[in-house]
Tab-separated table of C-alpha atoms in Angstrom:
chain	number	residue	atom	x	y	z
B	1	MET	CA	10.299	100.138	-138.568
B	2	LYS	CA	13.282	97.691	-138.732
B	3	LYS	CA	13.066	94.843	-136.532
B	4	LYS	CA	16.397	95.169	-135.332
B	5	ALA	CA	17.478	97.076	-131.701
B	6	LEU	CA	20.291	97.848	-130.405
B	7	LEU	CA	21.222	98.030	-126.943
B	8	LEU	CA	23.685	99.411	-124.539
B	9	PHE	CA	25.141	96.722	-122.633
B	10	SER	CA	27.341	97.669	-119.744
B	11	GLU	CA	27.606	94.340	-118.793
B	12	GLY	CA	25.350	94.367	-115.822
B	13	LEU	CA	22.366	91.657	-115.485
B	14	ASP	CA	19.871	94.426	-116.040
B	15	SER	CA	21.155	95.638	-119.590
B	16	ILE	CA	21.294	91.678	-120.467
B	17	LEU	CA	17.693	91.125	-119.088
B	18	SER	CA	16.249	93.966	-121.295
B	19	GLY	CA	18.459	92.571	-124.343
B	20	LYS	CA	17.288	88.761	-123.584
B	21	LEU	CA	13.345	90.354	-123.729
B	22	ILE	CA	13.315	91.818	-126.755
B	23	ALA	CA	15.162	88.778	-128.553
B	24	SER	CA	12.803	86.653	-126.948
B	25	GLN	CA	10.484	88.643	-129.264
B	26	GLY	CA	12.089	87.553	-132.231
B	27	ILE	CA	14.256	90.959	-132.419
B	28	ASP	CA	17.571	90.589	-133.275
B	29	VAL	CA	19.107	92.735	-131.121
B	30	VAL	CA	23.280	94.029	-131.206
B	31	ALA	CA	24.870	94.860	-128.118
B	32	LEU	CA	26.832	97.664	-128.321
B	33	ARG	CA	29.702	98.507	-125.262
B	34	PHE	CA	31.152	101.799	-125.159
B	35	ILE	CA	34.686	102.122	-123.055
B	36	THR	CA	36.887	104.341	-121.741
B	37	PRO	CA	40.331	103.742	-119.629
B	38	PHE	CA	37.199	104.257	-116.534
B	39	PHE	CA	34.934	101.371	-117.631
B	40	GLY	CA	34.381	98.392	-120.352
B	41	TRP	CA	38.607	98.859	-121.031
B	42	GLN	CA	39.202	95.122	-120.743
B	43	TRP	CA	37.686	94.654	-123.859
B	44	LYS	CA	39.533	97.496	-125.654
B	45	GLY	CA	41.740	95.619	-128.619
B	46	ARG	CA	39.459	92.358	-128.462
B	47	GLU	CA	36.785	92.834	-130.427
B	48	LYS	CA	36.424	89.841	-132.340
B	49	GLU	CA	36.262	88.418	-128.756
B	50	PHE	CA	33.872	90.620	-127.223
B	51	ASP	CA	31.678	89.544	-130.336
B	52	GLN	CA	31.939	85.689	-129.866
B	53	TYR	CA	31.146	86.194	-126.621
B	54	ILE	CA	27.669	88.308	-126.745
B	55	ARG	CA	27.022	85.803	-129.311
B	56	GLU	CA	27.236	82.654	-127.602
B	57	GLU	CA	26.669	83.343	-123.869
B	58	PHE	CA	23.365	85.728	-124.997
B	59	GLY	CA	22.372	84.385	-128.196
B	60	PHE	CA	22.848	88.236	-129.569
B	61	THR	CA	22.972	89.049	-133.533
B	62	ALA	CA	26.156	90.598	-132.692
B	63	GLY	CA	28.509	92.467	-130.047
B	64	LEU	CA	30.222	95.253	-131.091
B	65	ILE	CA	32.912	97.994	-129.134
B	66	LYS	CA	33.360	101.669	-129.419
B	67	ASP	CA	35.706	103.660	-127.630
B	68	ILE	CA	34.306	107.140	-126.533
B	69	THR	CA	37.831	108.180	-124.666
B	70	GLU	CA	37.822	111.276	-125.852
B	71	LYS	CA	34.584	112.759	-126.335
B	72	TYR	CA	33.806	111.454	-122.205
B	73	LEU	CA	37.325	113.633	-121.428
B	74	GLU	CA	35.776	116.864	-122.946
B	75	ILE	CA	32.466	115.975	-120.461
B	76	LEU	CA	34.290	115.175	-117.578
B	77	LYS	CA	35.489	118.360	-117.504
B	78	ALA	CA	32.656	120.581	-116.766
B	79	PRO	CA	29.697	118.016	-117.112
B	80	LEU	CA	26.413	120.095	-118.276
B	81	HIS	CA	24.230	117.952	-115.423
B	82	GLY	CA	27.313	117.615	-112.714
B	83	TYR	CA	28.847	114.923	-110.471
B	84	GLY	CA	26.879	112.662	-108.905
B	85	SER	CA	28.495	111.239	-105.384
B	86	GLN	CA	32.019	111.332	-106.796
B	87	PHE	CA	33.922	112.410	-109.892
B	88	ASN	CA	30.741	110.544	-112.063
B	89	PRO	CA	28.906	112.041	-114.764
B	90	CYS	CA	25.908	109.847	-115.147
B	91	LEU	CA	23.448	111.794	-116.665
B	92	ASP	CA	25.925	113.987	-119.466
B	93	CYS	CA	27.420	109.947	-120.343
B	94	LYS	CA	24.491	108.408	-120.786
B	95	ILE	CA	23.230	111.315	-123.000
B	96	LEU	CA	26.871	110.944	-124.531
B	97	MET	CA	25.956	106.933	-125.569
B	98	LEU	CA	23.185	108.017	-126.714
B	99	LYS	CA	24.083	109.962	-129.288
B	100	GLU	CA	26.608	107.451	-130.382
B	101	ALA	CA	24.113	104.652	-130.872
B	102	LYS	CA	21.835	107.190	-132.637
B	103	SER	CA	24.184	107.731	-134.933
B	104	LEU	CA	24.924	104.099	-135.928
B	105	LEU	CA	21.160	102.969	-136.148
B	106	ASP	CA	21.046	103.385	-139.974
B	107	GLU	CA	24.550	101.475	-140.554
B	108	LEU	CA	23.420	98.746	-138.367
B	109	GLY	CA	20.352	98.614	-139.815
B	110	ALA	CA	18.446	99.305	-135.888
B	111	GLY	CA	15.148	100.756	-135.669
B	112	PHE	CA	15.247	101.696	-131.959
B	113	ILE	CA	17.922	101.464	-128.839
B	114	ILE	CA	16.955	99.558	-125.349
B	115	THR	CA	18.726	99.990	-122.376
B	116	GLY	CA	18.575	98.218	-119.265
B	117	GLU	CA	17.528	101.433	-117.119
B	118	VAL	CA	14.999	100.969	-114.097
B	119	VAL	CA	13.325	103.381	-112.895
B	120	GLY	CA	14.271	104.735	-109.317
B	121	GLN	CA	17.154	102.457	-109.701
B	122	ARG	CA	20.133	105.293	-109.422
B	123	PRO	CA	19.184	108.734	-107.991
B	124	MET	CA	20.891	110.625	-110.501
B	125	SER	CA	19.657	109.020	-113.882
B	126	GLN	CA	16.843	106.627	-113.252
B	127	LEU	CA	14.299	108.886	-112.322
B	128	LYS	CA	11.187	109.365	-114.346
B	129	HIS	CA	12.006	113.588	-114.946
B	130	SER	CA	15.647	112.587	-116.167
B	131	LEU	CA	14.613	109.715	-117.836
B	132	ARG	CA	12.681	111.888	-120.178
B	133	HIS	CA	15.592	114.153	-120.218
B	134	ILE	CA	17.686	112.051	-121.449
B	135	GLU	CA	15.063	110.955	-124.550
B	136	LYS	CA	14.790	114.663	-125.391
B	137	ALA	CA	18.753	115.637	-125.154
B	138	THR	CA	19.391	112.855	-127.492
B	139	GLY	CA	16.390	113.618	-130.209
B	140	LEU	CA	15.818	109.728	-129.282
B	141	GLU	CA	11.575	110.287	-128.338
B	142	GLY	CA	9.751	107.584	-129.057
B	143	LEU	CA	12.962	105.167	-129.892
B	144	LEU	CA	14.795	104.656	-126.743
B	145	LEU	CA	12.965	101.712	-125.241
B	146	ARG	CA	13.479	100.441	-121.624
B	147	PRO	CA	12.315	96.978	-121.093
B	148	LEU	CA	12.231	96.575	-117.610
B	149	SER	CA	10.378	99.458	-116.894
B	150	ALA	CA	8.614	99.874	-119.902
B	151	LEU	CA	4.803	99.786	-118.687
B	152	LYS	CA	5.558	102.630	-116.162
B	153	LEU	CA	6.575	104.707	-119.389
B	154	LYS	CA	5.201	105.702	-122.374
B	155	GLU	CA	4.675	103.761	-125.101
B	156	THR	CA	7.625	103.629	-127.247
B	157	LEU	CA	7.253	103.690	-131.275
B	158	PRO	CA	8.338	99.776	-131.956
B	159	GLU	CA	5.736	99.185	-129.303
B	160	LYS	CA	3.327	101.281	-131.381
B	161	GLN	CA	3.823	99.388	-134.044
B	162	GLY	CA	3.501	96.265	-132.996
B	163	ILE	CA	7.263	95.443	-133.047
B	164	VAL	CA	7.497	95.027	-129.458
B	165	LYS	CA	4.717	93.716	-127.529
B	166	ARG	CA	4.385	96.240	-124.417
B	167	GLU	CA	2.614	93.096	-122.755
B	168	LYS	CA	5.782	90.966	-122.425
B	169	LEU	CA	7.636	94.369	-120.926
B	170	LEU	CA	7.775	94.453	-117.343
B	171	ASP	CA	7.048	97.310	-114.737
B	172	ILE	CA	10.251	96.827	-112.663
B	173	SER	CA	11.098	100.141	-110.489
B	174	GLY	CA	12.971	100.467	-107.208
B	175	ARG	CA	16.419	99.339	-105.899
B	176	GLY	CA	15.157	95.994	-105.616
B	177	ARG	CA	16.612	92.709	-107.606
B	178	LYS	CA	14.395	90.280	-106.271
B	179	ARG	CA	12.282	90.647	-109.756
B	180	GLN	CA	15.439	90.816	-111.484
B	181	LEU	CA	16.802	88.119	-110.258
B	182	ALA	CA	14.200	85.676	-110.603
B	183	LEU	CA	13.470	86.629	-114.439
B	184	ALA	CA	17.233	85.527	-114.965
B	185	LYS	CA	16.629	82.321	-113.584
B	186	GLU	CA	13.660	81.861	-115.564
B	187	LEU	CA	15.691	82.844	-118.981
B	188	GLY	CA	18.083	80.463	-117.945
B	189	LEU	CA	21.348	82.784	-117.529
B	190	ARG	CA	24.420	81.109	-116.255
B	191	LYS	CA	25.936	83.317	-114.364
B	192	ILE	CA	24.324	85.893	-112.380
B	193	PRO	CA	26.032	89.547	-112.762
B	194	SER	CA	26.711	92.785	-110.895
B	195	PRO	CA	23.242	95.619	-111.250
B	196	ALA	CA	25.710	97.690	-113.705
B	197	GLY	CA	29.204	97.216	-115.423
B	198	GLY	CA	31.600	99.780	-112.763
B	199	CYS	CA	33.071	102.599	-113.398
B	200	LEU	CA	35.857	103.393	-111.952
B	201	LEU	CA	34.300	107.225	-111.162
B	202	THR	CA	32.131	106.372	-108.817
B	203	ASP	CA	35.062	104.760	-106.371
B	204	PRO	CA	35.694	106.491	-103.563
B	205	ALA	CA	39.265	105.134	-103.276
B	206	ILE	CA	39.800	106.104	-107.357
B	207	ALA	CA	37.157	108.628	-108.128
B	208	PRO	CA	39.485	111.827	-105.761
B	209	ARG	CA	42.469	110.840	-107.672
B	210	ILE	CA	41.415	110.967	-110.431
B	211	LYS	CA	39.335	114.292	-109.896
B	212	ARG	CA	42.515	116.073	-108.457
B	213	TYR	CA	44.433	115.480	-111.071
B	214	PHE	CA	42.122	116.879	-113.579
B	215	GLU	CA	41.731	119.920	-111.337
B	216	LEU	CA	45.963	120.581	-111.731
B	217	LYS	CA	45.534	120.351	-115.355
B	218	ASP	CA	42.197	122.362	-116.052
B	219	GLY	CA	40.881	119.484	-117.101
B	220	LYS	CA	43.444	119.075	-120.480
B	221	VAL	CA	43.960	115.345	-119.688
B	222	ALA	CA	44.742	112.875	-122.665
B	223	PRO	CA	43.574	109.634	-123.154
B	224	TRP	CA	47.107	108.054	-122.022
B	225	GLU	CA	46.780	109.831	-118.859
B	226	ALA	CA	43.492	108.701	-117.722
B	227	GLU	CA	44.331	105.253	-118.127
B	228	VAL	CA	47.519	105.968	-116.612
B	229	LEU	CA	45.222	107.392	-113.695
B	230	THR	CA	43.605	104.260	-113.205
B	231	PHE	CA	46.321	102.112	-111.150
B	232	GLY	CA	49.614	102.192	-109.241
B	233	ARG	CA	50.514	104.103	-106.652
B	234	HIS	CA	50.606	107.827	-106.712
B	235	PHE	CA	52.173	110.917	-105.373
B	236	GLU	CA	51.436	114.533	-105.212
B	237	LEU	CA	55.081	116.295	-104.683
B	238	SER	CA	55.544	118.903	-102.307
B	239	LYS	CA	57.267	121.405	-105.664
B	240	GLY	CA	53.759	120.319	-107.679
B	241	SER	CA	55.360	117.160	-109.484
B	242	TRP	CA	52.853	114.272	-109.783
B	243	LEU	CA	54.364	110.673	-109.799
B	244	ILE	CA	53.084	107.165	-110.859
B	245	LEU	CA	55.133	104.338	-108.945
B	246	GLY	CA	54.209	100.583	-110.448
B	247	ARG	CA	53.068	98.517	-107.691
B	248	ASN	CA	54.033	95.321	-109.588
B	249	ALA	CA	55.944	93.732	-113.228
B	250	GLU	CA	52.774	93.995	-115.117
B	251	GLU	CA	52.011	97.862	-114.213
B	252	ASN	CA	56.002	98.584	-114.401
B	253	GLU	CA	54.931	97.241	-118.199
B	254	LYS	CA	51.896	99.287	-118.555
B	255	ILE	CA	53.541	102.825	-117.617
B	256	PHE	CA	56.322	102.262	-119.787
B	257	ARG	CA	54.038	101.131	-122.554
B	258	LEU	CA	51.916	104.018	-122.296
B	259	SER	CA	54.494	106.932	-121.432
B	260	PRO	CA	55.350	109.587	-124.356
B	261	LYS	CA	58.811	109.529	-125.436
B	262	ASP	CA	59.722	112.836	-123.713
B	263	SER	CA	58.535	111.280	-120.506
B	264	VAL	CA	60.558	111.540	-117.259
B	265	LEU	CA	61.226	108.131	-115.980
B	266	LEU	CA	62.551	106.487	-112.732
B	267	LYS	CA	64.398	103.161	-111.951
B	268	LEU	CA	66.193	101.660	-109.525
B	269	SER	CA	69.857	101.031	-111.076
B	270	ASP	CA	70.569	97.550	-109.796
B	271	ILE	CA	67.820	96.059	-107.816
B	272	PRO	CA	64.556	95.358	-108.767
B	273	GLY	CA	61.559	97.933	-107.818
B	274	PRO	CA	58.635	99.802	-109.320
B	275	LEU	CA	58.764	102.162	-112.375
B	276	GLY	CA	58.416	105.874	-111.793
B	277	LEU	CA	57.077	108.078	-114.057
B	278	PHE	CA	55.979	111.394	-114.295
B	279	LEU	CA	52.800	112.063	-114.609
B	280	ILE	CA	53.228	116.343	-113.802
B	281	PHE	CA	57.345	117.014	-113.837
B	282	ARG	CA	59.199	119.387	-111.327
B	283	GLU	CA	62.806	119.431	-111.202
B	284	GLU	CA	62.871	120.090	-108.159
B	285	ASP	CA	60.811	116.652	-106.564
B	286	LEU	CA	63.356	114.883	-108.378
B	287	GLU	CA	64.694	113.185	-104.851
B	288	GLU	CA	61.931	113.370	-102.736
B	289	ALA	CA	60.483	110.900	-106.219
B	290	ALA	CA	63.686	108.816	-105.780
B	291	LYS	CA	63.250	108.093	-102.068
B	292	LEU	CA	60.002	107.004	-103.015
B	293	VAL	CA	61.148	104.765	-105.427
B	294	LYS	CA	63.451	103.313	-102.881
B	295	LYS	CA	60.689	102.967	-100.440
B	296	TYR	CA	58.554	100.580	-102.488
B	297	ALA	CA	61.459	98.122	-103.925
B	298	PRO	CA	61.490	96.048	-100.856
B	299	LYS	CA	65.144	95.062	-101.440
B	300	ALA	CA	66.419	99.099	-101.260
B	301	ARG	CA	64.192	100.574	-98.776
B	302	ASN	CA	66.940	99.223	-95.680
B	303	LEU	CA	70.086	100.005	-97.611
B	304	GLU	CA	72.255	103.340	-96.991
B	305	LYS	CA	72.446	104.613	-100.335
B	306	VAL	CA	71.068	103.238	-103.879
B	307	ALA	CA	71.258	104.666	-107.102
B	308	VAL	CA	68.458	105.748	-108.878
B	309	LYS	CA	68.479	106.173	-112.670
B	310	ILE	CA	66.546	109.147	-114.376
B	311	ILE	CA	65.562	108.693	-117.939
B	312	PHE	CA	64.718	111.227	-119.924
B	313	ASP	CA	64.929	111.500	-123.545
B	314	GLU	CA	66.439	108.432	-124.279
B	315	LYS	CA	69.508	109.887	-121.829
B	316	GLU	CA	69.797	108.840	-118.507
B	317	ARG	CA	71.912	109.430	-115.391
B	318	GLU	CA	71.873	108.896	-111.865
B	319	ILE	CA	71.485	109.844	-108.305
B	320	TYR	CA	72.129	108.486	-104.812
B	321	VAL	CA	69.654	108.372	-102.228
């Protein structure tokens, strides 16, 4: 077996510690960060920067970014193992990422995969039976090593072959973090991140919005729509439209950049304010949408009448509200 490991890197403390434990045994560790609009998106288009960060901050061999948005949106429609507390398909998500990681092993010259999973830490995806199921579903039995809980799990191939010394692995379980924090201090980590990298599909303020939109679109959601759903003010209008308004200049720019050419956009004609975009458009909702554009423009909301510009297919017209 090759003396190189591929680490599923979430940016959370557990995945960092797992990588450090394996690297401390003289094994090359490549940190793989999967991204979608719901997690890790801040690294999109920053592959070189990520690689440098991984090498300098943690001493790993390399850092890779892989965008799995399209495949992720497919499983989000109807995940085989269901959702967590919000709209998070944690078990299916982990299986997807591990299958993708497995497909990269030969290309990267890696012999096995490591993760920061801890037995009993998460109720949906990190109970013992769930961990075993993940191994079978991905075809990674014997090749998936969880260094923080390894002593509570079956011995893996890299351990059996002496590539990884089992006695240097740990037996952590449960939701506490005391042992991880102590290990972080022992290993000299300069920053102590959160337990995981964070997923917007677990956020009770954002996840219901995304779930509702998926329901309205029967799961037919494009990658650009998924990204737009993660920011801004969103409104489901009375005749069935779905409107997003930018909350500041940065969000206005993102809305404009992400919107397709055939989108319907709204903005105030002569006053600074939010840019509006219909994700679902019904002509009957135009006036209601224009009133919302006015309402969320501080310099316009108290005026008796303002002109709102409707932009569609490079043509413009105005309505007054």
